[in-house]
mmCIF file of C-alpha atoms in Angstrom:
data_model
loop_
_atom_site.group_PDB
_atom_site.id
_atom_site.type_symbol
_atom_site.label_atom_id
_atom_site.label_comp_id
_atom_site.label_asym_id
_atom_site.label_seq_id
_atom_site.Cartn_x
_atom_site.Cartn_y
_atom_site.Cartn_z
ATOM 1 C CA MET A 5 23.121 -10.592 18.904
ATOM 2 C CA SER A 6 25.293 -8.811 16.372
ATOM 3 C CA GLU A 7 29.044 -9.424 16.450
ATOM 4 C CA SER A 8 29.754 -5.939 17.801
ATOM 5 C CA LEU A 9 27.269 -6.402 20.623
ATOM 6 C CA LEU A 10 28.816 -9.776 21.483
ATOM 7 C CA GLU A 11 32.236 -8.143 21.635
ATOM 8 C CA THR A 12 30.869 -5.476 23.946
ATOM 9 C CA TRP A 13 29.133 -8.064 26.101
ATOM 10 C CA ASN A 14 32.294 -10.165 26.467
ATOM 11 C CA ARG A 15 34.442 -7.336 27.836
ATOM 12 C CA PRO A 16 35.617 -7.860 31.444
ATOM 13 C CA PRO A 17 32.909 -6.614 33.805
ATOM 14 C CA VAL A 18 33.464 -3.589 36.003
ATOM 15 C CA ILE A 19 31.955 -5.401 39.011
ATOM 16 C CA GLU A 20 33.372 -8.855 39.722
ATOM 17 C CA ALA A 21 31.110 -11.716 40.787
ATOM 18 C CA ASP A 22 31.417 -12.951 44.373
ATOM 19 C CA GLY A 23 30.106 -16.465 43.958
ATOM 20 C CA GLU A 24 31.595 -19.464 42.190
ATOM 21 C CA GLY A 25 28.521 -20.199 40.086
ATOM 22 C CA GLU A 26 27.662 -18.931 36.632
ATOM 23 C CA LEU A 27 26.124 -15.527 36.015
ATOM 24 C CA LEU A 28 22.449 -15.373 35.155
ATOM 25 C CA GLU A 29 21.813 -13.379 31.967
ATOM 26 C CA ILE A 30 18.291 -12.005 31.601
ATOM 27 C CA SER A 31 16.470 -9.637 29.256
ATOM 28 C CA MET A 32 14.342 -6.986 30.943
ATOM 29 C CA GLY A 33 11.777 -5.711 28.438
ATOM 30 C CA PRO A 34 10.547 -4.671 26.050
ATOM 31 C CA HIS A 35 7.258 -4.369 27.898
ATOM 32 C CA HIS A 36 5.405 -1.241 28.861
ATOM 33 C CA PRO A 37 4.802 -1.258 32.629
ATOM 34 C CA SER A 38 8.440 -1.144 33.694
ATOM 35 C CA THR A 39 10.406 -0.065 30.635
ATOM 36 C CA HIS A 40 8.251 2.748 29.209
ATOM 37 C CA GLY A 41 7.711 1.185 25.822
ATOM 38 C CA VAL A 42 9.958 -0.462 23.265
ATOM 39 C CA PHE A 43 13.219 -0.711 25.187
ATOM 40 C CA ARG A 44 15.074 -3.531 26.871
ATOM 41 C CA MET A 45 18.113 -4.155 29.027
ATOM 42 C CA ASP A 46 20.427 -7.164 28.812
ATOM 43 C CA VAL A 47 21.403 -7.759 32.447
ATOM 44 C CA ALA A 48 23.943 -10.145 33.961
ATOM 45 C CA LEU A 49 23.304 -11.032 37.617
ATOM 46 C CA ASP A 50 25.389 -12.600 40.355
ATOM 47 C CA GLY A 51 22.529 -13.662 42.586
ATOM 48 C CA GLU A 52 20.512 -10.447 42.706
ATOM 49 C CA ARG A 53 23.481 -8.133 42.132
ATOM 50 C CA VAL A 54 23.928 -6.455 38.740
ATOM 51 C CA ILE A 55 27.294 -7.279 37.167
ATOM 52 C CA LYS A 56 26.638 -5.996 33.629
ATOM 53 C CA LEU A 57 23.818 -4.071 32.007
ATOM 54 C CA LYS A 58 23.544 -3.161 28.347
ATOM 55 C CA PRO A 59 20.674 -0.952 27.153
ATOM 56 C CA VAL A 60 19.352 -2.005 23.739
ATOM 57 C CA PHE A 61 17.713 0.722 21.658
ATOM 58 C CA GLY A 62 16.156 0.755 18.227
ATOM 59 C CA TYR A 63 12.737 -0.897 18.310
ATOM 60 C CA LEU A 64 10.612 2.134 17.481
ATOM 61 C CA HIS A 65 11.999 3.086 14.031
ATOM 62 C CA ARG A 66 10.635 6.630 13.970
ATOM 63 C CA ASN A 67 12.921 7.865 11.127
ATOM 64 C CA HIS A 68 12.230 11.359 12.414
ATOM 65 C CA GLU A 69 15.444 12.940 11.175
ATOM 66 C CA GLN A 70 15.151 11.434 7.710
ATOM 67 C CA ILE A 71 11.565 12.691 7.407
ATOM 68 C CA GLY A 72 12.847 16.151 8.370
ATOM 69 C CA GLN A 73 15.026 16.173 5.253
ATOM 70 C CA THR A 74 12.117 15.444 2.911
ATOM 71 C CA VAL A 75 9.343 17.788 4.074
ATOM 72 C CA GLY A 76 9.111 21.567 4.326
ATOM 73 C CA TYR A 77 10.264 23.507 7.364
ATOM 74 C CA LEU A 78 6.725 24.279 8.537
ATOM 75 C CA GLN A 79 5.515 20.741 7.765
ATOM 76 C CA MET A 80 8.068 19.478 10.297
ATOM 77 C CA MET A 81 6.510 21.328 13.224
ATOM 78 C CA PRO A 82 3.779 18.718 14.010
ATOM 79 C CA TYR A 83 6.398 15.948 13.787
ATOM 80 C CA THR A 84 8.266 17.544 16.696
ATOM 81 C CA ASP A 85 5.164 16.960 18.862
ATOM 82 C CA ARG A 86 5.851 13.246 18.585
ATOM 83 C CA LEU A 87 9.366 13.288 20.031
ATOM 84 C CA ASP A 88 8.684 13.669 23.747
ATOM 85 C CA TYR A 89 4.912 13.479 23.479
ATOM 86 C CA PHE A 90 4.549 14.536 27.124
ATOM 87 C CA CYS A 91 6.194 17.845 26.247
ATOM 88 C CA SER A 92 5.127 18.743 22.720
ATOM 89 C CA LEU A 93 5.110 22.501 23.320
ATOM 90 C CA THR A 94 8.744 22.607 24.406
ATOM 91 C CA ASN A 95 9.629 20.451 21.385
ATOM 92 C CA ASN A 96 7.878 23.045 19.196
ATOM 93 C CA TRP A 97 9.823 25.849 20.834
ATOM 94 C CA ALA A 98 13.251 24.261 20.372
ATOM 95 C CA TYR A 99 12.584 23.672 16.669
ATOM 96 C CA ALA A 100 11.086 27.149 16.104
ATOM 97 C CA LEU A 101 14.057 28.717 17.908
ATOM 98 C CA THR A 102 16.497 26.903 15.604
ATOM 99 C CA VAL A 103 14.724 27.971 12.416
ATOM 100 C CA GLU A 104 14.545 31.542 13.732
ATOM 101 C CA LYS A 105 18.318 31.488 14.316
ATOM 102 C CA LEU A 106 18.812 30.097 10.805
ATOM 103 C CA VAL A 107 16.930 32.960 9.143
ATOM 104 C CA GLY A 108 17.392 35.749 11.717
ATOM 105 C CA GLN A 109 13.690 35.921 12.520
ATOM 106 C CA ALA A 110 12.551 38.221 15.360
ATOM 107 C CA VAL A 111 9.839 37.188 17.824
ATOM 108 C CA PRO A 112 7.339 39.688 19.326
ATOM 109 C CA GLU A 113 7.480 40.284 23.064
ATOM 110 C CA ARG A 114 4.001 38.884 23.721
ATOM 111 C CA ALA A 115 4.853 35.671 21.875
ATOM 112 C CA GLU A 116 7.962 35.258 24.040
ATOM 113 C CA TYR A 117 5.831 35.511 27.174
ATOM 114 C CA ILE A 118 3.336 32.981 25.808
ATOM 115 C CA ARG A 119 6.162 30.561 25.037
ATOM 116 C CA VAL A 120 7.555 30.850 28.571
ATOM 117 C CA ILE A 121 4.106 30.317 30.128
ATOM 118 C CA LEU A 122 3.461 27.182 28.081
ATOM 119 C CA ALA A 123 6.983 25.827 28.625
ATOM 120 C CA GLU A 124 6.800 26.149 32.408
ATOM 121 C CA LEU A 125 3.323 24.588 32.539
ATOM 122 C CA THR A 126 4.789 21.745 30.474
ATOM 123 C CA ARG A 127 7.697 21.386 32.932
ATOM 124 C CA ILE A 128 5.327 21.116 35.906
ATOM 125 C CA GLN A 129 3.086 18.453 34.373
ATOM 126 C CA ASN A 130 6.131 16.491 33.160
ATOM 127 C CA HIS A 131 7.870 16.480 36.551
ATOM 128 C CA ALA A 132 4.678 15.604 38.435
ATOM 129 C CA SER A 133 4.022 12.698 36.052
ATOM 130 C CA THR A 134 7.641 11.515 36.287
ATOM 131 C CA ILE A 135 7.412 11.352 40.079
ATOM 132 C CA GLY A 136 4.104 9.501 39.791
ATOM 133 C CA PHE A 137 5.620 6.940 37.436
ATOM 134 C CA LEU A 138 8.673 6.586 39.691
ATOM 135 C CA THR A 139 6.524 5.662 42.695
ATOM 136 C CA GLN A 140 4.512 3.284 40.515
ATOM 137 C CA GLU A 141 7.751 1.486 39.660
ATOM 138 C CA MET A 142 8.535 1.144 43.368
ATOM 139 C CA GLY A 143 5.254 -0.680 43.861
ATOM 140 C CA ALA A 144 2.871 2.137 44.848
ATOM 141 C CA SER A 145 -0.628 1.151 43.779
ATOM 142 C CA GLY A 146 -1.398 4.251 41.750
ATOM 143 C CA THR A 147 -2.200 6.938 44.333
ATOM 144 C CA PRO A 148 0.739 9.327 43.670
ATOM 145 C CA LEU A 149 0.357 8.855 39.912
ATOM 146 C CA MET A 150 -3.347 9.656 40.072
ATOM 147 C CA TYR A 151 -2.594 12.777 42.143
ATOM 148 C CA ALA A 152 -0.141 13.840 39.431
ATOM 149 C CA PHE A 153 -2.530 13.051 36.599
ATOM 150 C CA ARG A 154 -5.316 14.993 38.311
ATOM 151 C CA GLU A 155 -3.214 18.165 38.065
ATOM 152 C CA ARG A 156 -1.866 17.241 34.648
ATOM 153 C CA GLU A 157 -5.413 17.099 33.306
ATOM 154 C CA LYS A 158 -5.984 20.702 34.409
ATOM 155 C CA ILE A 159 -2.896 21.810 32.494
ATOM 156 C CA LEU A 160 -3.872 19.763 29.442
ATOM 157 C CA ASP A 161 -7.289 21.453 29.542
ATOM 158 C CA LEU A 162 -5.444 24.762 29.126
ATOM 159 C CA PHE A 163 -3.442 23.378 26.215
ATOM 160 C CA GLU A 164 -6.550 22.000 24.535
ATOM 161 C CA SER A 165 -8.525 25.238 24.823
ATOM 162 C CA LEU A 166 -5.603 27.161 23.316
ATOM 163 C CA THR A 167 -4.250 24.798 20.640
ATOM 164 C CA GLY A 168 -7.118 22.404 19.976
ATOM 165 C CA SER A 169 -5.136 19.383 21.181
ATOM 166 C CA ARG A 170 -4.125 17.947 24.527
ATOM 167 C CA LEU A 171 -0.891 16.237 23.460
ATOM 168 C CA MET A 172 0.059 17.015 19.842
ATOM 169 C CA CYS A 173 -0.287 20.798 20.065
ATOM 170 C CA ASN A 174 1.515 21.989 16.882
ATOM 171 C CA TYR A 175 1.367 25.514 18.305
ATOM 172 C CA MET A 176 4.653 27.372 17.783
ATOM 173 C CA ARG A 177 5.380 29.153 14.525
ATOM 174 C CA PHE A 178 8.506 30.830 13.173
ATOM 175 C CA GLY A 179 8.309 34.336 14.555
ATOM 176 C CA GLY A 180 5.679 33.657 17.204
ATOM 177 C CA CYS A 181 2.686 31.421 17.897
ATOM 178 C CA ARG A 182 -0.216 30.050 15.873
ATOM 179 C CA VAL A 183 -2.971 31.812 17.845
ATOM 180 C CA ASP A 184 -3.053 34.353 20.663
ATOM 181 C CA MET A 185 -3.753 33.641 24.325
ATOM 182 C CA SER A 186 -6.984 35.474 25.034
ATOM 183 C CA GLU A 187 -7.718 37.080 28.377
ATOM 184 C CA ALA A 188 -9.967 34.101 29.140
ATOM 185 C CA HIS A 189 -7.024 31.736 28.505
ATOM 186 C CA LEU A 190 -4.758 33.823 30.714
ATOM 187 C CA ASN A 191 -7.308 33.933 33.545
ATOM 188 C CA ALA A 192 -7.763 30.159 33.339
ATOM 189 C CA ALA A 193 -3.978 29.741 33.528
ATOM 190 C CA ARG A 194 -3.793 32.077 36.524
ATOM 191 C CA LYS A 195 -6.424 29.982 38.302
ATOM 192 C CA VAL A 196 -4.529 26.745 37.676
ATOM 193 C CA VAL A 197 -1.219 28.292 38.763
ATOM 194 C CA ALA A 198 -2.793 29.633 41.965
ATOM 195 C CA GLU A 199 -3.940 26.115 42.926
ATOM 196 C CA LEU A 200 -0.688 24.295 42.104
ATOM 197 C CA PRO A 201 1.253 25.173 45.308
ATOM 198 C CA GLN A 202 -1.351 23.315 47.343
ATOM 199 C CA PHE A 203 -0.904 20.274 45.089
ATOM 200 C CA ILE A 204 2.881 20.309 45.461
ATOM 201 C CA ASP A 205 2.546 20.591 49.245
ATOM 202 C CA GLU A 206 0.131 17.656 49.194
ATOM 203 C CA PHE A 207 2.487 15.671 46.960
ATOM 204 C CA GLU A 208 5.438 16.292 49.265
ATOM 205 C CA ASN A 209 3.488 15.434 52.406
ATOM 206 C CA LEU A 210 2.656 12.115 50.776
ATOM 207 C CA LEU A 211 6.138 11.292 49.480
ATOM 208 C CA THR A 212 9.155 13.295 50.644
ATOM 209 C CA SER A 213 9.387 11.801 54.166
ATOM 210 C CA ASN A 214 7.884 8.458 53.206
ATOM 211 C CA GLU A 215 10.165 5.797 54.705
ATOM 212 C CA ILE A 216 9.674 3.395 51.791
ATOM 213 C CA LEU A 217 10.548 6.029 49.201
ATOM 214 C CA MET A 218 13.628 7.065 51.189
ATOM 215 C CA ALA A 219 14.762 3.452 51.635
ATOM 216 C CA ARG A 220 14.373 2.715 47.917
ATOM 217 C CA CYS A 221 15.929 5.973 46.692
ATOM 218 C CA GLN A 222 18.643 7.216 49.029
ATOM 219 C CA GLY A 223 22.116 6.046 48.066
ATOM 220 C CA ILE A 224 20.747 4.178 45.008
ATOM 221 C CA GLY A 225 21.709 4.912 41.384
ATOM 222 C CA VAL A 226 24.346 7.497 42.280
ATOM 223 C CA VAL A 227 25.752 9.684 39.463
ATOM 224 C CA LYS A 228 29.000 11.495 40.223
ATOM 225 C CA PRO A 229 29.368 15.057 38.860
ATOM 226 C CA GLU A 230 32.415 14.108 36.762
ATOM 227 C CA LEU A 231 30.572 11.270 35.040
ATOM 228 C CA ALA A 232 27.509 13.443 34.405
ATOM 229 C CA VAL A 233 29.565 16.191 32.769
ATOM 230 C CA ASN A 234 31.743 13.822 30.723
ATOM 231 C CA ALA A 235 28.716 11.891 29.446
ATOM 232 C CA GLY A 236 26.845 15.046 28.409
ATOM 233 C CA ILE A 237 24.020 14.507 30.900
ATOM 234 C CA THR A 238 21.677 17.492 31.226
ATOM 235 C CA GLY A 239 18.499 18.546 32.997
ATOM 236 C CA PRO A 240 17.393 17.383 36.463
ATOM 237 C CA MET A 241 19.784 14.404 36.336
ATOM 238 C CA LEU A 242 22.778 16.725 35.980
ATOM 239 C CA ARG A 243 21.590 19.185 38.613
ATOM 240 C CA ALA A 244 20.814 16.331 41.044
ATOM 241 C CA ALA A 245 24.513 15.443 40.776
ATOM 242 C CA GLY A 246 25.327 18.953 42.032
ATOM 243 C CA VAL A 247 26.265 20.576 38.697
ATOM 244 C CA ASN A 248 24.853 24.096 38.396
ATOM 245 C CA TYR A 249 23.864 24.157 34.723
ATOM 246 C CA ASP A 250 20.505 25.283 33.390
ATOM 247 C CA ILE A 251 20.224 26.521 29.796
ATOM 248 C CA ARG A 252 17.591 29.052 30.853
ATOM 249 C CA LYS A 253 20.352 30.711 32.904
ATOM 250 C CA VAL A 254 23.289 29.930 30.572
ATOM 251 C CA ASP A 255 21.811 30.939 27.196
ATOM 252 C CA ARG A 256 19.029 33.200 28.508
ATOM 253 C CA TYR A 257 17.016 32.288 25.418
ATOM 254 C CA GLY A 258 13.613 33.857 24.934
ATOM 255 C CA ILE A 259 13.077 36.287 27.821
ATOM 256 C CA TYR A 260 14.232 34.117 30.736
ATOM 257 C CA ASP A 261 16.645 36.844 31.832
ATOM 258 C CA ARG A 262 13.600 38.866 32.965
ATOM 259 C CA PHE A 263 12.473 36.337 35.558
ATOM 260 C CA SER A 264 13.730 35.690 39.055
ATOM 261 C CA PHE A 265 14.146 31.973 39.797
ATOM 262 C CA ARG A 266 16.708 29.651 41.347
ATOM 263 C CA VAL A 267 18.322 26.473 40.023
ATOM 264 C CA PRO A 268 17.845 23.617 42.566
ATOM 265 C CA LEU A 269 20.871 21.342 43.066
ATOM 266 C CA GLY A 270 21.368 17.957 44.691
ATOM 267 C CA GLU A 271 24.255 16.845 46.874
ATOM 268 C CA HIS A 272 24.454 13.077 46.398
ATOM 269 C CA GLY A 273 23.322 12.394 42.817
ATOM 270 C CA ASP A 274 21.053 9.515 43.857
ATOM 271 C CA ILE A 275 17.416 8.786 42.989
ATOM 272 C CA TYR A 276 16.190 10.775 45.984
ATOM 273 C CA ASP A 277 18.067 13.880 44.826
ATOM 274 C CA ARG A 278 16.577 13.477 41.349
ATOM 275 C CA TYR A 279 13.131 13.318 42.964
ATOM 276 C CA MET A 280 13.760 16.404 45.123
ATOM 277 C CA VAL A 281 15.240 18.454 42.266
ATOM 278 C CA ARG A 282 12.082 17.871 40.234
ATOM 279 C CA VAL A 283 9.859 18.888 43.154
ATOM 280 C CA LEU A 284 11.859 22.070 43.681
ATOM 281 C CA GLU A 285 11.898 22.811 39.943
ATOM 282 C CA MET A 286 8.097 22.702 39.948
ATOM 283 C CA ARG A 287 8.105 25.353 42.682
ATOM 284 C CA GLU A 288 10.539 27.527 40.695
ATOM 285 C CA SER A 289 8.399 27.130 37.572
ATOM 286 C CA LEU A 290 5.462 28.497 39.560
ATOM 287 C CA LYS A 291 7.532 31.602 40.375
ATOM 288 C CA ILE A 292 8.254 32.121 36.676
ATOM 289 C CA LEU A 293 4.593 31.598 35.780
ATOM 290 C CA GLU A 294 3.377 34.105 38.353
ATOM 291 C CA GLN A 295 5.763 36.735 36.972
ATOM 292 C CA ALA A 296 4.966 35.982 33.322
ATOM 293 C CA LEU A 297 1.186 35.951 33.819
ATOM 294 C CA LYS A 298 1.408 39.241 35.685
ATOM 295 C CA ASP A 299 3.673 41.064 33.205
ATOM 296 C CA ILE A 300 2.552 39.718 29.801
ATOM 297 C CA PRO A 301 2.206 42.730 27.494
ATOM 298 C CA ALA A 302 -0.294 43.476 24.753
ATOM 299 C CA GLY A 303 0.802 43.315 21.136
ATOM 300 C CA PRO A 304 1.125 40.893 18.227
ATOM 301 C CA PHE A 305 1.526 37.174 18.950
ATOM 302 C CA VAL A 306 3.443 36.597 15.697
ATOM 303 C CA ASP A 307 5.752 38.816 13.660
ATOM 304 C CA PRO A 308 3.606 40.109 10.755
ATOM 305 C CA LYS A 309 6.725 40.062 8.553
ATOM 306 C CA ALA A 310 7.410 36.392 9.263
ATOM 307 C CA LYS A 311 7.327 34.223 6.162
ATOM 308 C CA ILE A 312 5.494 30.994 6.920
ATOM 309 C CA ARG A 313 4.709 29.483 3.515
ATOM 310 C CA GLY A 314 7.130 29.088 0.636
ATOM 311 C CA PHE A 315 9.871 29.016 3.226
ATOM 312 C CA LYS A 316 13.371 28.882 1.687
ATOM 313 C CA PRO A 317 16.168 29.918 4.060
ATOM 314 C CA LYS A 318 19.457 31.039 2.598
ATOM 315 C CA PRO A 319 22.271 28.455 2.715
ATOM 316 C CA GLY A 320 23.651 28.182 6.221
ATOM 317 C CA GLU A 321 23.448 26.227 9.442
ATOM 318 C CA ALA A 322 22.121 26.743 12.963
ATOM 319 C CA TYR A 323 21.906 24.919 16.281
ATOM 320 C CA GLY A 324 19.187 25.935 18.715
ATOM 321 C CA ARG A 325 18.611 24.481 22.172
ATOM 322 C CA ILE A 326 16.349 24.937 25.172
ATOM 323 C CA GLU A 327 16.090 23.612 28.721
ATOM 324 C CA ALA A 328 13.355 21.057 28.067
ATOM 325 C CA PRO A 329 11.865 19.279 31.114
ATOM 326 C CA LYS A 330 14.164 16.285 30.582
ATOM 327 C CA GLY A 331 17.310 18.277 29.728
ATOM 328 C CA GLU A 332 18.933 19.913 26.719
ATOM 329 C CA LEU A 333 16.802 19.525 23.598
ATOM 330 C CA GLY A 334 18.655 20.782 20.528
ATOM 331 C CA PHE A 335 18.015 20.880 16.788
ATOM 332 C CA TYR A 336 20.752 21.189 14.175
ATOM 333 C CA LEU A 337 19.730 22.370 10.720
ATOM 334 C CA ILE A 338 21.698 22.876 7.516
ATOM 335 C CA SER A 339 20.010 24.747 4.681
ATOM 336 C CA ASP A 340 21.089 24.533 1.033
ATOM 337 C CA GLY A 341 18.542 27.129 -0.017
ATOM 338 C CA GLY A 342 15.783 24.615 -0.729
ATOM 339 C CA THR A 343 12.344 24.106 0.780
ATOM 340 C CA SER A 344 13.558 21.261 3.028
ATOM 341 C CA PRO A 345 16.581 21.110 5.355
ATOM 342 C CA TYR A 346 19.655 19.582 3.739
ATOM 343 C CA ARG A 347 20.458 18.042 7.130
ATOM 344 C CA PHE A 348 18.139 17.708 10.127
ATOM 345 C CA ARG A 349 19.493 16.348 13.419
ATOM 346 C CA ILE A 350 18.147 16.259 16.974
ATOM 347 C CA ARG A 351 20.004 16.217 20.276
ATOM 348 C CA PRO A 352 17.415 14.525 22.541
ATOM 349 C CA PRO A 353 17.933 14.501 26.331
ATOM 350 C CA SER A 354 16.286 11.084 26.818
ATOM 351 C CA PHE A 355 18.824 9.333 24.576
ATOM 352 C CA ILE A 356 21.899 11.033 26.046
ATOM 353 C CA ASN A 357 20.762 10.563 29.646
ATOM 354 C CA LEU A 358 20.196 6.826 29.068
ATOM 355 C CA THR A 359 23.813 6.242 28.093
ATOM 356 C CA ILE A 360 24.956 6.053 31.747
ATOM 357 C CA LEU A 361 22.273 3.564 32.790
ATOM 358 C CA GLU A 362 24.850 0.811 33.282
ATOM 359 C CA ASP A 363 27.042 3.053 35.430
ATOM 360 C CA MET A 364 24.078 3.766 37.719
ATOM 361 C CA CYS A 365 23.055 0.113 38.011
ATOM 362 C CA LEU A 366 26.365 -1.732 38.496
ATOM 363 C CA GLY A 367 26.547 -3.288 41.947
ATOM 364 C CA GLN A 368 22.875 -2.595 42.691
ATOM 365 C CA ASN A 369 20.176 -5.197 43.260
ATOM 366 C CA VAL A 370 18.013 -6.209 40.318
ATOM 367 C CA ALA A 371 14.960 -4.823 42.155
ATOM 368 C CA ASP A 372 16.564 -1.380 42.011
ATOM 369 C CA VAL A 373 17.190 -1.428 38.253
ATOM 370 C CA VAL A 374 13.640 -0.469 37.249
ATOM 371 C CA VAL A 375 13.533 2.309 39.870
ATOM 372 C CA ILE A 376 16.886 3.696 38.652
ATOM 373 C CA PHE A 377 15.608 3.543 35.084
ATOM 374 C CA GLY A 378 12.434 5.372 36.087
ATOM 375 C CA SER A 379 14.442 8.161 37.721
ATOM 376 C CA VAL A 380 16.083 9.006 34.388
ATOM 377 C CA ASP A 381 12.741 10.156 32.905
ATOM 378 C CA ILE A 382 12.684 9.178 29.231
ATOM 379 C CA VAL A 383 10.234 8.954 26.371
ATOM 380 C CA LEU A 384 11.209 6.534 23.631
ATOM 381 C CA GLY A 385 9.876 8.819 20.918
ATOM 382 C CA GLU A 386 13.000 10.987 21.227
ATOM 383 C CA VAL A 387 15.341 8.024 21.813
ATOM 384 C CA ASP A 388 14.526 6.069 18.623
ATOM 385 C CA ARG A 389 14.045 9.145 16.505
#
C-alpha cells in the first residue's frame, strides 16, 4: 500500500465494530466473475458485516486521454468504442457532439434520427445485460442472463449489418454518420422493436416478483438523494434515488425534444429500485424508438459541408455530454488550432458512480457487497481510461 492509502485506511471507520475481536481485512478481486474485470475492493469485516471498504482502481492502464492528445480528431473516434465497450455507439455520439460544438458543425435531420435510434437500442441492450449480470451475481445459474443475451444478439445483428461490427462500431462522424440506414435496415429495426415488449414482459414475469430477488435487493445498498447529488451520480443510479434528472430532458440534445417519453424514478434508492428503473427505462426507450422509426425523414445522413480530413478546429474549448446508458458521459476538448486536441478529458459515468461504493456497502453483509457492486453497472474501460 502507498502511504496515502494507508492514511486513508487508518481513518476512524464510519461503522463501529460490535465484537471484541480483531477485524478481518480481505481483498475482493481482481477477478472477472464478480468484479467485472481488473478491479478490487479492500474490505474490513466484523464477522460478516462491512466496516470499511476501499475501491482500488488503476489496473487497466488504458491511457485513453493521453492518446487523444497525440492523434487526430477523427482518428480518436474508434478509440471511444473501447471506453464502455457495451455501448460504443453512445460513446461515438458523445465525442462527435463535443467536436461539433467545438467547430459549430450542423447535423442533418436524418442523421439525428439515426443517432437516436441507435442510442436507444444501445440503452435497451445495456440495461437488459446489466439486469442479467445482476442476477448472476446473486447466484442465478444463467437463465436471466441468457434471456438478456438472446435479445442483445438481435440488436447486435442490427449494429453489425449497419456498421460492419458488433461491438466496436466506429460509426458516428462529425456532422452525421458514416453510412446511411437503408430501408432494409430500418425494417429490420422495426421488427426487433416490435418483439421487444414481449421480451420485457417475459423478463419481468421471471424477476420482478421473484422472492429471492426481492429479499436480496430491497433495502440493500441504499443511496440517499442528497448523497447522489453531492457525489455527482448520474443515470439510473441517480433516478433510482428519486432525483428527476435526465440529460435527454435537461439539455434536449439531438432531437430528443421531439419525442414523448417519461423519466422513471425510484422511491427508496436501493438495488431493487435500480433494477426497476432500468426495466422501466427499457419500456420508455421502446416508445422513443417507435416514434423515431415512424417519423425518420429522407435526406442526407451527413452534412456535405462537413470537413472530415485535415481537421483543424480554431482555438477554443467545448464540453459535450449525453445521457449514456450508465449516466452522464462527457468529453472536454481544448483546441490550439492543431490537428490534435491540446487537452482531451472524459467524464465517465462508471468512474463517478463507483465513488460511493463504500457508502452503499457500510453496515451490509459481505454477501451483499458483490450484488451492490453489480447494481452500479460499470465497465472498467471507462474507469481506467
